[in-house]
mmCIF file of C-alpha atoms and ligand atoms in Angstrom:
data_model
loop_
_atom_site.group_PDB
_atom_site.id
_atom_site.type_symbol
_atom_site.label_atom_id
_atom_site.label_comp_id
_atom_site.label_asym_id
_atom_site.label_seq_id
_atom_site.Cartn_x
_atom_site.Cartn_y
_atom_site.Cartn_z
ATOM 1 C CA MET T 52 0.822 -43.323 -7.975
ATOM 2 C CA LYS T 53 2.318 -46.497 -5.995
ATOM 3 C CA GLY T 54 2.896 -49.633 -7.688
ATOM 4 C CA ARG T 55 4.004 -52.697 -7.397
ATOM 5 C CA ILE T 56 7.392 -53.241 -8.847
ATOM 6 C CA LEU T 57 9.598 -56.109 -9.297
ATOM 7 C CA ALA T 58 12.797 -55.641 -8.466
ATOM 8 C CA THR T 59 14.766 -58.800 -10.582
ATOM 9 C CA GLY T 60 18.267 -58.903 -8.769
ATOM 10 C CA GLY T 61 16.738 -57.378 -6.167
ATOM 11 C CA ALA T 62 18.948 -58.631 -3.519
ATOM 12 C CA GLY T 63 22.322 -57.576 -5.011
ATOM 13 C CA TYR T 64 23.463 -54.639 -3.809
ATOM 14 C CA ILE T 65 22.197 -51.849 -5.612
ATOM 15 C CA GLY T 66 18.969 -53.883 -5.862
ATOM 16 C CA SER T 67 18.730 -54.424 -2.163
ATOM 17 C CA HIS T 68 19.210 -50.314 -1.263
ATOM 18 C CA THR T 69 16.544 -49.788 -3.855
ATOM 19 C CA CYS T 70 13.320 -52.113 -2.751
ATOM 20 C CA VAL T 71 14.686 -50.400 1.072
ATOM 21 C CA GLU T 72 13.651 -46.680 -0.741
ATOM 22 C CA LEU T 73 11.231 -48.226 -2.790
ATOM 23 C CA LEU T 74 9.437 -49.550 0.927
ATOM 24 C CA ARG T 75 10.643 -46.284 2.094
ATOM 25 C CA ALA T 76 8.336 -44.375 -0.373
ATOM 26 C CA GLY T 77 5.190 -46.748 0.160
ATOM 27 C CA HIS T 78 5.566 -49.621 -2.928
ATOM 28 C CA SER T 79 4.946 -52.801 -3.232
ATOM 29 C CA VAL T 80 8.022 -54.612 -4.171
ATOM 30 C CA VAL T 81 8.654 -58.596 -5.762
ATOM 31 C CA ILE T 82 11.772 -59.708 -5.716
ATOM 32 C CA LEU T 83 13.162 -61.649 -8.262
ATOM 33 C CA ASP T 84 17.084 -63.540 -7.476
ATOM 34 C CA ASN T 85 18.876 -67.101 -8.597
ATOM 35 C CA PHE T 86 21.265 -65.816 -5.569
ATOM 36 C CA GLU T 87 24.293 -66.772 -7.820
ATOM 37 C CA ASN T 88 25.560 -63.648 -6.896
ATOM 38 C CA SER T 89 23.894 -62.342 -3.710
ATOM 39 C CA ASP T 90 22.852 -63.635 0.049
ATOM 40 C CA ARG T 91 19.075 -64.303 0.939
ATOM 41 C CA GLU T 92 20.202 -62.644 4.131
ATOM 42 C CA VAL T 93 20.394 -59.681 2.745
ATOM 43 C CA ALA T 94 16.727 -60.087 1.439
ATOM 44 C CA ALA T 95 16.306 -61.202 4.941
ATOM 45 C CA ARG T 96 16.840 -58.082 6.260
ATOM 46 C CA ILE T 97 15.364 -55.683 3.461
ATOM 47 C CA PRO T 98 12.267 -55.342 6.063
ATOM 48 C CA ALA T 99 14.163 -55.341 9.041
ATOM 49 C CA ILE T 100 15.386 -51.955 7.166
ATOM 50 C CA ALA T 101 11.480 -50.920 5.429
ATOM 51 C CA PRO T 102 8.496 -52.117 6.813
ATOM 52 C CA GLY T 103 6.292 -53.352 4.139
ATOM 53 C CA ASP T 104 4.739 -55.412 1.358
ATOM 54 C CA VAL T 105 8.060 -57.505 -0.074
ATOM 55 C CA ARG T 106 7.631 -60.845 -1.160
ATOM 56 C CA LEU T 107 10.265 -62.970 -2.342
ATOM 57 C CA VAL T 108 10.541 -65.117 -5.829
ATOM 58 C CA GLU T 109 14.018 -67.454 -6.065
ATOM 59 C CA GLY T 110 14.354 -68.340 -9.446
ATOM 60 C CA ASP T 111 16.090 -67.077 -12.420
ATOM 61 C CA VAL T 112 15.132 -64.443 -15.001
ATOM 62 C CA ARG T 113 16.734 -66.340 -17.980
ATOM 63 C CA ASP T 114 13.610 -68.530 -17.482
ATOM 64 C CA ALA T 115 10.573 -65.913 -19.864
ATOM 65 C CA ARG T 116 7.593 -68.319 -18.133
ATOM 66 C CA LEU T 117 8.643 -67.733 -14.708
ATOM 67 C CA VAL T 118 9.247 -64.335 -14.689
ATOM 68 C CA ALA T 119 5.821 -63.582 -16.961
ATOM 69 C CA ASP T 120 3.941 -65.142 -14.270
ATOM 70 C CA VAL T 121 5.624 -63.522 -11.127
ATOM 71 C CA LEU T 122 4.538 -60.551 -12.938
ATOM 72 C CA THR T 123 0.453 -61.054 -13.728
ATOM 73 C CA GLN T 124 0.675 -63.545 -10.222
ATOM 74 C CA HIS T 125 1.755 -60.397 -8.330
ATOM 75 C CA ASP T 126 0.001 -57.350 -10.472
ATOM 76 C CA CYS T 127 3.408 -56.158 -11.315
ATOM 77 C CA ASP T 128 3.434 -52.529 -12.149
ATOM 78 C CA ALA T 129 6.250 -51.869 -13.528
ATOM 79 C CA VAL T 130 10.406 -53.615 -13.799
ATOM 80 C CA ILE T 131 13.439 -52.837 -12.689
ATOM 81 C CA HIS T 132 15.976 -55.074 -13.510
ATOM 82 C CA PHE T 133 19.089 -55.207 -11.871
ATOM 83 C CA ALA T 134 19.996 -58.752 -12.160
ATOM 84 C CA GLY T 135 23.286 -59.425 -14.452
ATOM 85 C CA LYS T 136 26.836 -59.946 -14.490
ATOM 86 C CA LYS T 137 28.904 -56.569 -13.988
ATOM 87 C CA ALA T 138 32.622 -57.877 -13.662
ATOM 88 C CA VAL T 139 34.881 -56.311 -15.962
ATOM 89 C CA GLY T 140 37.491 -58.482 -16.354
ATOM 90 C CA GLU T 141 34.977 -61.271 -15.540
ATOM 91 C CA SER T 142 33.795 -60.048 -19.178
ATOM 92 C CA VAL T 143 36.985 -60.039 -20.798
ATOM 93 C CA ALA T 144 38.385 -63.454 -19.948
ATOM 94 C CA ASP T 145 34.515 -64.684 -20.731
ATOM 95 C CA PRO T 146 32.643 -62.872 -22.974
ATOM 96 C CA LEU T 147 30.521 -65.646 -24.194
ATOM 97 C CA LEU T 148 29.405 -65.650 -20.684
ATOM 98 C CA TYR T 149 28.527 -62.269 -20.400
ATOM 99 C CA TYR T 150 26.160 -62.251 -24.239
ATOM 100 C CA HIS T 151 24.528 -65.326 -22.591
ATOM 101 C CA ASP T 152 23.591 -63.867 -19.055
ATOM 102 C CA ASN T 153 22.928 -60.566 -19.113
ATOM 103 C CA LEU T 154 21.141 -60.410 -23.058
ATOM 104 C CA SER T 155 19.450 -63.758 -22.486
ATOM 105 C CA GLY T 156 18.334 -62.115 -18.999
ATOM 106 C CA ALA T 157 17.025 -58.709 -20.702
ATOM 107 C CA VAL T 158 15.349 -60.761 -23.495
ATOM 108 C CA SER T 159 13.272 -62.824 -21.620
ATOM 109 C CA VAL T 160 12.424 -59.944 -18.870
ATOM 110 C CA LEU T 161 10.775 -57.970 -22.322
ATOM 111 C CA SER T 162 9.686 -61.074 -23.705
ATOM 112 C CA ALA T 163 7.663 -61.791 -20.813
ATOM 113 C CA MET T 164 6.647 -57.473 -20.360
ATOM 114 C CA ARG T 165 5.160 -58.158 -23.537
ATOM 115 C CA SER T 166 3.559 -60.934 -23.078
ATOM 116 C CA VAL T 167 1.826 -60.189 -19.649
ATOM 117 C CA GLY T 168 1.168 -56.718 -20.961
ATOM 118 C CA CYS T 169 3.444 -54.200 -18.384
ATOM 119 C CA ASP T 170 4.856 -51.835 -20.200
ATOM 120 C CA ARG T 171 6.968 -49.637 -17.170
ATOM 121 C CA LEU T 172 10.995 -50.814 -17.176
ATOM 122 C CA VAL T 173 13.284 -49.049 -15.334
ATOM 123 C CA PHE T 174 16.977 -50.629 -16.571
ATOM 124 C CA SER T 175 20.366 -50.787 -14.573
ATOM 125 C CA SER T 176 22.995 -49.360 -16.953
ATOM 126 C CA SER T 177 26.747 -48.196 -16.527
ATOM 127 C CA ALA T 178 28.390 -45.333 -16.799
ATOM 128 C CA THR T 179 30.706 -48.120 -18.879
ATOM 129 C CA VAL T 180 28.932 -47.658 -22.220
ATOM 130 C CA TYR T 181 30.937 -43.921 -22.060
ATOM 131 C CA GLY T 182 34.623 -45.467 -22.235
ATOM 132 C CA ALA T 183 37.622 -42.787 -21.415
ATOM 133 C CA ALA T 184 35.519 -40.161 -22.347
ATOM 134 C CA LYS T 185 36.522 -36.717 -24.117
ATOM 135 C CA VAL T 186 35.292 -34.125 -22.841
ATOM 136 C CA LEU T 187 34.144 -33.752 -19.191
ATOM 137 C CA PRO T 188 31.146 -33.317 -17.397
ATOM 138 C CA ILE T 189 30.107 -36.126 -19.953
ATOM 139 C CA PRO T 190 26.174 -35.831 -20.691
ATOM 140 C CA GLU T 191 23.966 -38.585 -21.458
ATOM 141 C CA THR T 192 24.522 -36.981 -25.466
ATOM 142 C CA ALA T 193 28.216 -38.388 -25.518
ATOM 143 C CA PRO T 194 29.439 -40.495 -28.134
ATOM 144 C CA THR T 195 29.625 -44.364 -26.655
ATOM 145 C CA SER T 196 33.146 -46.610 -26.651
ATOM 146 C CA ILE T 197 33.043 -49.814 -25.615
ATOM 147 C CA SER T 198 36.187 -51.381 -24.667
ATOM 148 C CA ASN T 199 34.928 -55.028 -22.437
ATOM 149 C CA PRO T 200 32.248 -57.152 -23.310
ATOM 150 C CA TYR T 201 30.790 -56.108 -19.835
ATOM 151 C CA GLY T 202 30.350 -52.018 -21.011
ATOM 152 C CA ARG T 203 28.608 -53.849 -24.706
ATOM 153 C CA THR T 204 25.895 -56.209 -22.600
ATOM 154 C CA LYS T 205 25.219 -52.926 -21.438
ATOM 155 C CA LEU T 206 24.506 -51.101 -24.713
ATOM 156 C CA MET T 207 22.836 -53.740 -26.488
ATOM 157 C CA THR T 208 20.084 -53.963 -24.103
ATOM 158 C CA GLU T 209 19.995 -50.162 -24.000
ATOM 159 C CA GLU T 210 19.493 -51.018 -27.611
ATOM 160 C CA ILE T 211 17.272 -53.586 -27.712
ATOM 161 C CA ILE T 212 14.987 -51.719 -25.063
ATOM 162 C CA ASP T 213 14.881 -49.447 -28.038
ATOM 163 C CA ASP T 214 13.449 -51.522 -30.307
ATOM 164 C CA THR T 215 10.448 -53.489 -27.612
ATOM 165 C CA ALA T 216 10.004 -49.816 -27.532
ATOM 166 C CA ALA T 217 9.685 -49.195 -30.972
ATOM 167 C CA ALA T 218 7.035 -52.443 -31.177
ATOM 168 C CA MET T 219 5.212 -51.687 -28.128
ATOM 169 C CA PRO T 220 3.031 -48.093 -28.360
ATOM 170 C CA ASP T 221 2.866 -47.458 -24.717
ATOM 171 C CA PHE T 222 6.007 -49.357 -23.744
ATOM 172 C CA ARG T 223 7.842 -46.406 -21.083
ATOM 173 C CA ALA T 224 11.251 -47.126 -20.156
ATOM 174 C CA LEU T 225 14.647 -45.300 -18.456
ATOM 175 C CA SER T 226 18.478 -46.700 -18.958
ATOM 176 C CA LEU T 227 20.054 -45.148 -15.937
ATOM 177 C CA ARG T 228 23.901 -44.589 -16.559
ATOM 178 C CA TYR T 229 25.745 -45.214 -13.033
ATOM 179 C CA PHE T 230 28.728 -43.827 -12.220
ATOM 180 C CA ASN T 231 31.079 -45.616 -9.476
ATOM 181 C CA PRO T 232 28.787 -46.682 -6.935
ATOM 182 C CA VAL T 233 29.499 -46.953 -3.281
ATOM 183 C CA GLY T 234 28.964 -46.431 0.455
ATOM 184 C CA ALA T 235 26.208 -48.842 1.990
ATOM 185 C CA HIS T 236 22.770 -48.485 4.027
ATOM 186 C CA PRO T 237 23.209 -45.964 7.431
ATOM 187 C CA SER T 238 22.031 -49.491 9.248
ATOM 188 C CA ALA T 239 25.074 -51.208 8.134
ATOM 189 C CA LEU T 240 22.726 -54.203 7.523
ATOM 190 C CA ILE T 241 23.190 -53.786 3.596
ATOM 191 C CA GLY T 242 26.397 -53.433 2.077
ATOM 192 C CA GLU T 243 28.904 -54.334 -0.861
ATOM 193 C CA ASN T 244 30.521 -57.738 -0.097
ATOM 194 C CA PRO T 245 32.113 -59.108 -3.030
ATOM 195 C CA ARG T 246 33.007 -62.232 -3.341
ATOM 196 C CA GLY T 247 37.089 -62.814 -3.709
ATOM 197 C CA VAL T 248 39.748 -59.920 -4.364
ATOM 198 C CA PRO T 249 37.279 -56.801 -5.114
ATOM 199 C CA ASN T 250 37.916 -55.400 -8.203
ATOM 200 C CA ASN T 251 36.449 -51.642 -7.271
ATOM 201 C CA LEU T 252 38.266 -49.052 -4.909
ATOM 202 C CA PHE T 253 35.801 -48.765 -1.911
ATOM 203 C CA PRO T 254 35.524 -52.552 -1.293
ATOM 204 C CA TYR T 255 39.567 -52.680 -1.606
ATOM 205 C CA ILE T 256 40.397 -49.810 0.430
ATOM 206 C CA ALA T 257 37.562 -50.868 2.867
ATOM 207 C CA GLN T 258 38.969 -55.006 3.387
ATOM 208 C CA THR T 259 41.946 -52.634 3.557
ATOM 209 C CA ALA T 260 41.419 -50.626 6.377
ATOM 210 C CA ALA T 261 39.747 -53.652 8.053
ATOM 211 C CA GLY T 262 43.256 -55.730 8.194
ATOM 212 C CA LEU T 263 42.061 -58.431 5.388
ATOM 213 C CA ARG T 264 44.576 -56.487 2.793
ATOM 214 C CA ASP T 265 47.855 -54.856 3.200
ATOM 215 C CA ALA T 266 47.741 -52.071 1.193
ATOM 216 C CA VAL T 267 45.924 -50.964 -1.316
ATOM 217 C CA GLN T 268 47.535 -50.781 -5.073
ATOM 218 C CA VAL T 269 46.917 -46.852 -6.592
ATOM 219 C CA TYR T 270 47.158 -48.016 -9.704
ATOM 220 C CA GLY T 271 48.992 -45.021 -11.483
ATOM 221 C CA SER T 272 49.859 -41.827 -10.166
ATOM 222 C CA ASP T 273 50.472 -39.887 -13.464
ATOM 223 C CA TYR T 274 47.213 -39.226 -15.066
ATOM 224 C CA ASP T 275 46.101 -35.576 -16.018
ATOM 225 C CA THR T 276 44.686 -34.779 -12.598
ATOM 226 C CA ALA T 277 44.871 -33.266 -9.325
ATOM 227 C CA ASP T 278 47.296 -35.081 -8.201
ATOM 228 C CA GLY T 279 47.841 -37.535 -11.298
ATOM 229 C CA THR T 280 45.884 -40.580 -9.728
ATOM 230 C CA GLY T 281 42.860 -41.590 -11.387
ATOM 231 C CA SER T 282 39.959 -39.534 -10.722
ATOM 232 C CA ARG T 283 35.809 -40.696 -10.413
ATOM 233 C CA ASP T 284 32.382 -39.505 -9.794
ATOM 234 C CA TYR T 285 31.175 -42.151 -6.758
ATOM 235 C CA ILE T 286 27.552 -42.118 -6.336
ATOM 236 C CA HIS T 287 26.549 -42.735 -2.226
ATOM 237 C CA VAL T 288 24.203 -45.994 -2.885
ATOM 238 C CA VAL T 289 21.539 -45.063 -1.326
ATOM 239 C CA ASP T 290 21.243 -41.899 -3.760
ATOM 240 C CA LEU T 291 21.183 -44.167 -6.712
ATOM 241 C CA ALA T 292 18.664 -45.710 -4.784
ATOM 242 C CA ARG T 293 16.653 -42.954 -4.444
ATOM 243 C CA GLY T 294 17.508 -42.197 -8.162
ATOM 244 C CA HIS T 295 15.562 -45.334 -9.158
ATOM 245 C CA VAL T 296 12.544 -44.361 -7.025
ATOM 246 C CA ALA T 297 12.466 -41.183 -8.801
ATOM 247 C CA ALA T 298 12.894 -42.991 -12.321
ATOM 248 C CA VAL T 299 10.169 -45.537 -11.731
ATOM 249 C CA GLU T 300 7.572 -42.864 -10.071
ATOM 250 C CA HIS T 301 8.159 -40.530 -13.531
ATOM 251 C CA LEU T 302 7.226 -43.985 -15.440
ATOM 252 C CA LEU T 303 4.193 -44.742 -13.726
ATOM 253 C CA SER T 304 3.310 -40.629 -13.857
ATOM 254 C CA ASP T 305 2.578 -41.190 -17.237
ATOM 255 C CA SER T 306 3.286 -37.407 -17.550
ATOM 256 C CA ALA T 307 3.536 -36.272 -20.770
ATOM 257 C CA ASN T 308 7.238 -36.167 -21.354
ATOM 258 C CA VAL T 309 6.738 -39.583 -20.809
ATOM 259 C CA LEU T 310 9.382 -40.487 -24.031
ATOM 260 C CA PRO T 311 9.501 -44.316 -25.166
ATOM 261 C CA HIS T 312 13.047 -44.553 -23.995
ATOM 262 C CA ARG T 313 15.585 -42.324 -22.250
ATOM 263 C CA ARG T 314 19.126 -42.766 -20.968
ATOM 264 C CA VAL T 315 19.817 -41.645 -17.957
ATOM 265 C CA ASN T 316 22.756 -40.282 -15.945
ATOM 266 C CA LEU T 317 22.837 -41.046 -12.115
ATOM 267 C CA GLY T 318 26.253 -39.126 -11.197
ATOM 268 C CA THR T 319 27.116 -36.265 -8.480
ATOM 269 C CA GLY T 320 28.883 -34.354 -11.113
ATOM 270 C CA THR T 321 31.387 -34.100 -8.489
ATOM 271 C CA GLY T 322 34.870 -35.713 -9.167
ATOM 272 C CA ALA T 323 37.284 -37.108 -6.275
ATOM 273 C CA THR T 324 41.349 -38.965 -7.003
ATOM 274 C CA VAL T 325 41.963 -42.405 -5.727
ATOM 275 C CA LEU T 326 44.360 -40.707 -2.789
ATOM 276 C CA GLN T 327 41.381 -38.128 -1.960
ATOM 277 C CA VAL T 328 39.609 -41.588 -1.637
ATOM 278 C CA ILE T 329 42.228 -42.856 0.500
ATOM 279 C CA ARG T 330 42.131 -39.714 2.679
ATOM 280 C CA ALA T 331 38.797 -39.393 3.307
ATOM 281 C CA PHE T 332 38.227 -42.761 4.583
ATOM 282 C CA SER T 333 41.749 -42.901 6.225
ATOM 283 C CA GLU T 334 39.365 -39.640 8.316
ATOM 284 C CA ALA T 335 35.800 -41.724 8.392
ATOM 285 C CA CYS T 336 37.919 -45.528 10.303
ATOM 286 C CA GLY T 337 40.128 -43.424 12.502
ATOM 287 C CA PHE T 338 43.642 -43.970 11.021
ATOM 288 C CA ASP T 339 45.467 -44.044 7.468
ATOM 289 C CA VAL T 340 45.101 -46.750 5.143
ATOM 290 C CA PRO T 341 48.172 -48.117 3.799
ATOM 291 C CA TYR T 342 48.212 -47.839 0.165
ATOM 292 C CA ARG T 343 50.998 -48.268 -2.540
ATOM 293 C CA LEU T 344 51.692 -46.744 -5.835
ATOM 294 C CA VAL T 345 51.906 -48.737 -8.720
ATOM 295 C CA PRO T 346 51.288 -48.816 -12.141
ATOM 296 C CA ARG T 347 47.991 -47.701 -14.380
ATOM 297 C CA ARG T 348 45.909 -50.848 -15.070
ATOM 298 C CA PRO T 349 45.159 -51.393 -18.438
ATOM 299 C CA GLY T 350 41.598 -50.160 -19.671
ATOM 300 C CA ASP T 351 41.330 -47.657 -17.011
ATOM 301 C CA ALA T 352 40.716 -43.566 -18.152
ATOM 302 C CA ALA T 353 42.219 -41.202 -16.770
ATOM 303 C CA ALA T 354 39.353 -39.435 -15.448
ATOM 304 C CA SER T 355 35.359 -40.228 -15.486
ATOM 305 C CA LEU T 356 32.747 -36.992 -14.794
ATOM 306 C CA ALA T 357 28.862 -37.034 -14.723
ATOM 307 C CA ASP T 358 26.775 -34.256 -15.936
ATOM 308 C CA PRO T 359 23.972 -35.476 -13.896
ATOM 309 C CA SER T 360 21.351 -32.237 -14.790
ATOM 310 C CA LEU T 361 18.523 -34.610 -16.948
ATOM 311 C CA ALA T 362 17.972 -36.950 -13.521
ATOM 312 C CA ARG T 363 17.473 -33.285 -12.083
ATOM 313 C CA SER T 364 14.680 -32.179 -15.382
ATOM 314 C CA LEU T 365 13.328 -35.234 -15.659
ATOM 315 C CA PHE T 366 12.540 -35.786 -12.640
ATOM 316 C CA GLY T 367 13.946 -33.955 -10.171
ATOM 317 C CA TRP T 368 16.949 -35.875 -9.039
ATOM 318 C CA THR T 369 19.642 -34.607 -6.869
ATOM 319 C CA PRO T 370 21.977 -36.759 -4.644
ATOM 320 C CA SER T 371 22.728 -35.965 -0.872
ATOM 321 C CA PHE T 372 25.143 -37.001 0.448
ATOM 322 C CA GLY T 373 29.171 -36.921 -0.322
ATOM 323 C CA LEU T 374 32.751 -38.423 -0.023
ATOM 324 C CA ALA T 375 32.706 -38.246 3.549
ATOM 325 C CA GLU T 376 29.270 -39.746 4.346
ATOM 326 C CA MET T 377 30.025 -42.597 1.682
ATOM 327 C CA CYS T 378 33.150 -43.475 3.059
ATOM 328 C CA ARG T 379 31.742 -43.461 6.338
ATOM 329 C CA ASP T 380 28.924 -45.896 5.654
ATOM 330 C CA HIS T 381 30.950 -47.628 3.853
ATOM 331 C CA TRP T 382 33.312 -48.161 6.833
ATOM 332 C CA ARG T 383 30.084 -48.977 8.438
ATOM 333 C CA PHE T 384 29.493 -52.232 6.438
ATOM 334 C CA GLN T 385 32.747 -53.215 6.170
ATOM 335 C CA SER T 386 33.121 -53.174 9.888
ATOM 336 C CA ALA T 387 29.929 -54.954 10.544
ATOM 337 C CA ALA T 388 30.692 -57.434 8.171
ATOM 338 C CA THR T 389 34.399 -58.169 9.557
ATOM 339 C CA ALA T 390 33.060 -59.101 13.328
ATOM 340 C CA GLN T 391 29.880 -60.741 11.936
ATOM 341 C CA ARG T 392 32.395 -63.126 9.744
ATOM 342 C CA ASP T 393 34.992 -63.190 12.792
ATOM 343 C CA VAL T 394 32.691 -64.013 15.283
ATOM 344 C CA GLY T 395 31.344 -66.712 12.716
ATOM 345 C CA LEU T 396 34.644 -67.849 12.606
ATOM 346 C CA LEU T 397 35.518 -68.237 16.463
ATOM 347 C CA GLY T 398 31.864 -70.404 16.445
ATOM 348 C CA LEU T 399 33.515 -72.731 14.359
ATOM 349 C CA VAL T 400 36.455 -72.315 16.013
ATOM 350 C CA ALA T 401 34.411 -73.175 19.657
ATOM 351 C CA ALA T 402 32.838 -75.679 17.886
ATOM 352 C CA GLN T 403 35.655 -77.718 17.631
HETATM 353 C C1 WQD K 1119 37.722 -46.385 -9.825
HETATM 354 C C2 WQD K 1119 39.395 -45.964 -9.924
HETATM 355 C C3 WQD K 1119 41.199 -47.020 -10.284
HETATM 356 C C4 WQD K 1119 40.458 -50.350 -7.743
HETATM 357 C C5 WQD K 1119 34.291 -49.943 -12.209
HETATM 358 C C6 WQD K 1119 33.827 -50.731 -13.853
HETATM 359 C C7 WQD K 1119 32.396 -49.921 -14.076
HETATM 360 C C8 WQD K 1119 31.145 -49.746 -13.082
HETATM 361 C C9 WQD K 1119 32.334 -49.322 -11.856
HETATM 362 C C10 WQD K 1119 29.687 -51.712 -12.934
HETATM 363 C C11 WQD K 1119 40.473 -46.146 -11.472
HETATM 364 C C12 WQD K 1119 41.494 -46.658 -8.971
HETATM 365 C C13 WQD K 1119 41.084 -49.318 -8.700
HETATM 366 C C14 WQD K 1119 42.284 -50.341 -6.668
HETATM 367 C C15 WQD K 1119 42.872 -48.145 -7.595
HETATM 368 N N1 WQD K 1119 30.727 -50.969 -12.806
HETATM 369 N N2 WQD K 1119 41.267 -47.950 -8.803
HETATM 370 N N3 WQD K 1119 42.943 -49.940 -7.077
HETATM 371 O O1 WQD K 1119 36.601 -48.660 -12.826
HETATM 372 O O2 WQD K 1119 35.715 -46.599 -12.186
HETATM 373 O O3 WQD K 1119 34.830 -48.684 -12.931
HETATM 374 O O4 WQD K 1119 32.785 -49.572 -11.278
HETATM 375 O O5 WQD K 1119 28.566 -50.502 -13.464
HETATM 376 O O6 WQD K 1119 31.629 -50.756 -15.786
HETATM 377 O O7 WQD K 1119 34.486 -50.863 -14.673
HETATM 378 O O8 WQD K 1119 35.513 -48.215 -11.050
HETATM 379 O O9 WQD K 1119 36.397 -48.862 -8.543
HETATM 380 O O10 WQD K 1119 37.341 -50.190 -10.208
HETATM 381 O O11 WQD K 1119 38.686 -48.231 -9.849
HETATM 382 O O12 WQD K 1119 43.916 -47.452 -7.730
HETATM 383 O O13 WQD K 1119 42.920 -51.228 -6.147
HETATM 384 O O14 WQD K 1119 40.190 -46.337 -8.988
HETATM 385 O O15 WQD K 1119 42.585 -47.193 -11.506
HETATM 386 O O16 WQD K 1119 40.821 -44.735 -11.676
HETATM 387 P P1 WQD K 1119 35.588 -47.922 -12.252
HETATM 388 P P2 WQD K 1119 37.292 -49.157 -9.756
#
C-alpha cells in the first residue's frame, strides 16, 4: 500500500534521506520541520533527487494542534517521528532541554495522532539505549543501559509508545534503534553537515580530509579490539532510510504479524575500528587523512555491534552498502559542501 507519510524533522540528516527513499518507493511525503537544527536548502533539494508528492510545513512538533491539523489536512496514513535533539554531550550539559524538547515533542505527536485517529508510527530511536553492551552482537532483547540524558529520552519515548499502544487498540508502532549512521546520498545533494565542531567520527574525518581540521583525534588505542581503537557498527544513511520505508510499509500492510509496538535494530552486523575507518576514508579521498592517538573519551564503549536479524525477518530489510561506499559518499558530499562554502566565501570577498 502506498501512503502519505508525515516525516517530523524530515529536513534533517536521516529524515531527508528517508523522504527521498519514500518518494522513490511511490509514497507521498509531508515534511514538518522548524529548521532549528536543519536547513531549508535540504528540504528544497529533495524533489530534485526524487520527484513526487512532497509537501513542506514549517512548524514545531511540540504544537500538538499544528500536528493534528497537518495530519488531517494532508490525510496522512502514518508518521515517522525524527524531530528531536541528538547530541549526547549537549544532553549531559543541559538535560532539561533534552527532556523538554524530545519528550514533549513525542507526546505532542502521539496526542495529535490519537486525536485524529492516525495509528501507524515509526519512531527514530537509537542503539545508545544499550550503553556498553556486555555481549555482541546486540539483539533487541539485550538489557538497556542508559549513560546520558539523550539516550534516556529515547528509552522513555519507547516506553511512552508502549503505553499509547496499550490505550489505542488499533495503534501499531516500530521503534528503530539506529547504530552509527554515516555517509550521504550518492548525488552529494544531501548529507550530514553538522554545525560547529563535529562530535562524531565520520564528519570529523571528512572535515579533516577537507582541510577544515588539522588531524583526527583517535580517542583511545588500548581497547580490547582488533587494533586497540573503538569499534562500531556503521550503517550507510541510504540503507537506514530504506529500513524506514520497509518499516512503514510493514505497518501499513496490516499483516497479522504487526504487533502493537516492536523495537528493531538497524545496523549491518559488521564492525569497523576507528583506524579501519580512517584507512578506508583515506582510500576514498586518495590521500592519508592525518590522525593522532589520544586518551579515551569518557563514556565511550570499546565496541558496539548490531544483531540485524529481526529487521530482515520482520520486514525483509538488509543493508546493501559497505564501509568503502560509506566513505566514498561521505567524502563526495563533504567535497561538494566545502566547494560550495568556498564559492560563497569568494563571493563575499568579491562583493567587498
Ligand atoms: C564512534 C567511534 C569514538 C570521534 C554517537 C552517539 C549515538 C549515536 C551515534 C545518535 C568511537 C571514536 C569519535 C572522534 C574518535 N547518535 N571517535 N574521534 O559515540 O558510537 O555514537 O553517535 O543516536 O547516540 O553516542 O559515535 O562517531 O562519536 O564515535 O576516535 O573525533 O569513534 O571513540 O569509538 P558513537 P562517534
